[in-house]
């Protein structure tokens, strides 16, 4: 999975071969095929790996924080900070454009997106429950926040535009969070 | 340009050939090449065409509206409403993933995005100027709104998820516009 990460960053998605990933892992292509029948199967597993790593990082720093702080920490984790992350998300965007033609990708992308959405919605629901946030629909608000973060990532990876990342971080703070805690 | 629109909706971006577009236009491929040296040159022109059509639709309905109404009308124009628009935006997303490898695309996508951003920022600046909106940074707010709309379109075209479109429309209304007019 780490080799897949590095190979995606290096080669992008469209031109990536099982051989590239095997080379990156320092293993044979036949060993790779022993574990994953197809490139598609490997990428479906790779999304599970990305989501697991993400959830581990979220759980790590969650103790004793307010809902506002937890949401800001999720926002920070979901923005592209450096060139390596930008290259990964560029490859993931290429892969996502295949989803309309590929059921396995589409199902996996839906699962991954639902998991992220639930993480954010749960923080908002906790904030509403504790009275820290005013009463809003956690799911719809989570969808709005995730869409803005996704737009910022797309702009970063396709245009190299960092200003959108900053504007979205700022917008979530000023419009969403300030409103929730008003 | 209309034939390019139809051909993109039908074939997507990745597999589209000059022949497909010529067929859709009912013209010869050599006539198409007379006007556009490359597929790339044709798509750069196609983005100008899309932007011109968009700006014409905006200018059309702009008279006597409040800044809030003008912003909501821009939001409506920038969301995917039907299958044809979804197919077009799916093709455009495929094309956008080529921008990191293609300078002509990247420059054109920057120009198009800046034009949309300016349209939205101008409405916000007008609202601030007239006192309808509180004082915010029009450019940063426009970037936030555009990013959310872009995320909603990506989710619609890659996952077929309409709920994000609704959540983003709702989020812009409840969090951004209600805050601006508070």
PDB file of C-alpha atoms in Angstrom, chain A residues 81-180:
ATOM      1  CA  UNK A  81      -0.534  20.998   2.307  1.00  0.00           C
ATOM      2  CA  UNK A  82       2.461  19.981   0.219  1.00  0.00           C
ATOM      3  CA  UNK A  83       3.568  18.784  -3.194  1.00  0.00           C
ATOM      4  CA  UNK A  84       3.439  15.071  -2.293  1.00  0.00           C
ATOM      5  CA  UNK A  85      -0.179  15.317  -1.148  1.00  0.00           C
ATOM      6  CA  UNK A  86      -0.973  17.361  -4.253  1.00  0.00           C
ATOM      7  CA  UNK A  87       0.445  14.619  -6.495  1.00  0.00           C
ATOM      8  CA  UNK A  88      -1.527  11.958  -4.610  1.00  0.00           C
ATOM      9  CA  UNK A  89      -4.781  13.896  -4.925  1.00  0.00           C
ATOM     10  CA  UNK A  90      -4.092  14.575  -8.590  1.00  0.00           C
ATOM     11  CA  UNK A  91      -3.862  10.800  -9.140  1.00  0.00           C
ATOM     12  CA  UNK A  92      -7.009  10.246  -7.049  1.00  0.00           C
ATOM     13  CA  UNK A  93      -8.892  12.829  -9.130  1.00  0.00           C
ATOM     14  CA  UNK A  94      -7.850  10.970 -12.295  1.00  0.00           C
ATOM     15  CA  UNK A  95      -9.094   7.743 -10.737  1.00  0.00           C
ATOM     16  CA  UNK A  96     -12.385   9.382  -9.701  1.00  0.00           C
ATOM     17  CA  UNK A  97     -13.125  10.386 -13.298  1.00  0.00           C
ATOM     18  CA  UNK A  98     -13.175   6.639 -14.046  1.00  0.00           C
ATOM     19  CA  UNK A  99     -15.965   6.001 -11.521  1.00  0.00           C
ATOM     20  CA  UNK A 100     -18.820   6.546 -14.012  1.00  0.00           C
ATOM     21  CA  UNK A 101     -17.364   3.702 -16.105  1.00  0.00           C
ATOM     22  CA  UNK A 102     -16.257   1.434 -13.249  1.00  0.00           C
ATOM     23  CA  UNK A 103     -18.708   0.038 -10.703  1.00  0.00           C
ATOM     24  CA  UNK A 104     -16.045  -1.179  -8.258  1.00  0.00           C
ATOM     25  CA  UNK A 105     -14.470   2.296  -8.115  1.00  0.00           C
ATOM     26  CA  UNK A 106     -17.841   3.995  -7.824  1.00  0.00           C
ATOM     27  CA  UNK A 107     -18.944   1.791  -4.931  1.00  0.00           C
ATOM     28  CA  UNK A 108     -15.636   2.237  -3.131  1.00  0.00           C
ATOM     29  CA  UNK A 109     -15.618   6.017  -3.656  1.00  0.00           C
ATOM     30  CA  UNK A 110     -19.159   6.181  -2.267  1.00  0.00           C
ATOM     31  CA  UNK A 111     -18.124   4.173   0.791  1.00  0.00           C
ATOM     32  CA  UNK A 112     -15.076   6.381   1.373  1.00  0.00           C
ATOM     33  CA  UNK A 113     -17.071   9.579   0.923  1.00  0.00           C
ATOM     34  CA  UNK A 114     -19.813   8.335   3.264  1.00  0.00           C
ATOM     35  CA  UNK A 115     -17.226   7.513   5.908  1.00  0.00           C
ATOM     36  CA  UNK A 116     -15.722  11.035   5.731  1.00  0.00           C
ATOM     37  CA  UNK A 117     -19.196  12.530   5.742  1.00  0.00           C
ATOM     38  CA  UNK A 118     -20.129  10.525   8.833  1.00  0.00           C
ATOM     39  CA  UNK A 119     -16.942  11.630  10.649  1.00  0.00           C
ATOM     40  CA  UNK A 120     -17.816  15.291  10.046  1.00  0.00           C
ATOM     41  CA  UNK A 121     -21.556  14.855  10.682  1.00  0.00           C
ATOM     42  CA  UNK A 122     -20.818  13.087  13.999  1.00  0.00           C
ATOM     43  CA  UNK A 123     -18.684  15.991  15.217  1.00  0.00           C
ATOM     44  CA  UNK A 124     -21.446  18.438  14.261  1.00  0.00           C
ATOM     45  CA  UNK A 125     -24.098  16.244  15.927  1.00  0.00           C
ATOM     46  CA  UNK A 126     -21.949  16.103  19.098  1.00  0.00           C
ATOM     47  CA  UNK A 127     -21.644  19.896  19.044  1.00  0.00           C
ATOM     48  CA  UNK A 128     -25.415  20.291  18.643  1.00  0.00           C
ATOM     49  CA  UNK A 129     -26.082  17.743  21.407  1.00  0.00           C
ATOM     50  CA  UNK A 130     -23.758  19.469  23.893  1.00  0.00           C
ATOM     51  CA  UNK A 131     -25.177  22.901  23.072  1.00  0.00           C
ATOM     52  CA  UNK A 132     -21.862  24.136  21.664  1.00  0.00           C
ATOM     53  CA  UNK A 133     -23.451  24.433  18.190  1.00  0.00           C
ATOM     54  CA  UNK A 134     -26.877  25.725  17.263  1.00  0.00           C
ATOM     55  CA  UNK A 135     -29.336  23.189  15.875  1.00  0.00           C
ATOM     56  CA  UNK A 136     -28.486  22.340  12.232  1.00  0.00           C
ATOM     57  CA  UNK A 137     -28.792  19.272  10.027  1.00  0.00           C
ATOM     58  CA  UNK A 138     -25.427  17.520  10.615  1.00  0.00           C
ATOM     59  CA  UNK A 139     -25.520  15.519   7.375  1.00  0.00           C
ATOM     60  CA  UNK A 140     -26.358  18.420   5.084  1.00  0.00           C
ATOM     61  CA  UNK A 141     -23.778  20.651   6.788  1.00  0.00           C
ATOM     62  CA  UNK A 142     -21.148  17.906   6.499  1.00  0.00           C
ATOM     63  CA  UNK A 143     -21.919  17.554   2.778  1.00  0.00           C
ATOM     64  CA  UNK A 144     -21.487  21.316   2.290  1.00  0.00           C
ATOM     65  CA  UNK A 145     -18.147  21.372   4.148  1.00  0.00           C
ATOM     66  CA  UNK A 146     -16.836  18.307   2.283  1.00  0.00           C
ATOM     67  CA  UNK A 147     -17.867  19.738  -1.101  1.00  0.00           C
ATOM     68  CA  UNK A 148     -15.968  22.965  -0.414  1.00  0.00           C
ATOM     69  CA  UNK A 149     -12.880  21.009   0.671  1.00  0.00           C
ATOM     70  CA  UNK A 150     -13.126  18.841  -2.438  1.00  0.00           C
ATOM     71  CA  UNK A 151     -13.360  21.918  -4.662  1.00  0.00           C
ATOM     72  CA  UNK A 152     -10.289  23.396  -2.976  1.00  0.00           C
ATOM     73  CA  UNK A 153      -8.321  20.186  -3.550  1.00  0.00           C
ATOM     74  CA  UNK A 154      -9.350  20.024  -7.229  1.00  0.00           C
ATOM     75  CA  UNK A 155      -8.290  23.606  -7.762  1.00  0.00           C
ATOM     76  CA  UNK A 156      -4.985  22.951  -5.991  1.00  0.00           C
ATOM     77  CA  UNK A 157      -4.154  19.876  -8.048  1.00  0.00           C
ATOM     78  CA  UNK A 158      -5.409  20.983 -11.474  1.00  0.00           C
ATOM     79  CA  UNK A 159      -4.403  24.669 -11.379  1.00  0.00           C
ATOM     80  CA  UNK A 160      -1.782  24.745  -8.622  1.00  0.00           C
ATOM     81  CA  UNK A 161      -3.965  27.374  -6.945  1.00  0.00           C
ATOM     82  CA  UNK A 162      -3.302  27.597  -3.191  1.00  0.00           C
ATOM     83  CA  UNK A 163      -5.545  30.608  -2.657  1.00  0.00           C
ATOM     84  CA  UNK A 164      -8.665  28.420  -2.809  1.00  0.00           C
ATOM     85  CA  UNK A 165      -7.366  26.203  -0.009  1.00  0.00           C
ATOM     86  CA  UNK A 166      -6.907  29.291   2.164  1.00  0.00           C
ATOM     87  CA  UNK A 167     -10.288  30.745   1.154  1.00  0.00           C
ATOM     88  CA  UNK A 168     -12.116  27.489   1.929  1.00  0.00           C
ATOM     89  CA  UNK A 169     -10.405  27.088   5.310  1.00  0.00           C
ATOM     90  CA  UNK A 170     -11.349  30.681   6.034  1.00  0.00           C
ATOM     91  CA  UNK A 171     -14.895  30.280   4.716  1.00  0.00           C
ATOM     92  CA  UNK A 172     -15.560  27.213   6.862  1.00  0.00           C
ATOM     93  CA  UNK A 173     -14.259  29.109   9.901  1.00  0.00           C
ATOM     94  CA  UNK A 174     -16.061  32.386   9.276  1.00  0.00           C
ATOM     95  CA  UNK A 175     -19.309  31.267   7.694  1.00  0.00           C
ATOM     96  CA  UNK A 176     -19.957  27.763   9.016  1.00  0.00           C
ATOM     97  CA  UNK A 177     -18.245  27.560  12.418  1.00  0.00           C
ATOM     98  CA  UNK A 178     -18.911  31.155  13.486  1.00  0.00           C
ATOM     99  CA  UNK A 179     -22.565  30.633  12.579  1.00  0.00           C
ATOM    100  CA  UNK A 180     -22.777  27.298  14.429  1.00  0.00           C
TER     101      UNK A 180
END
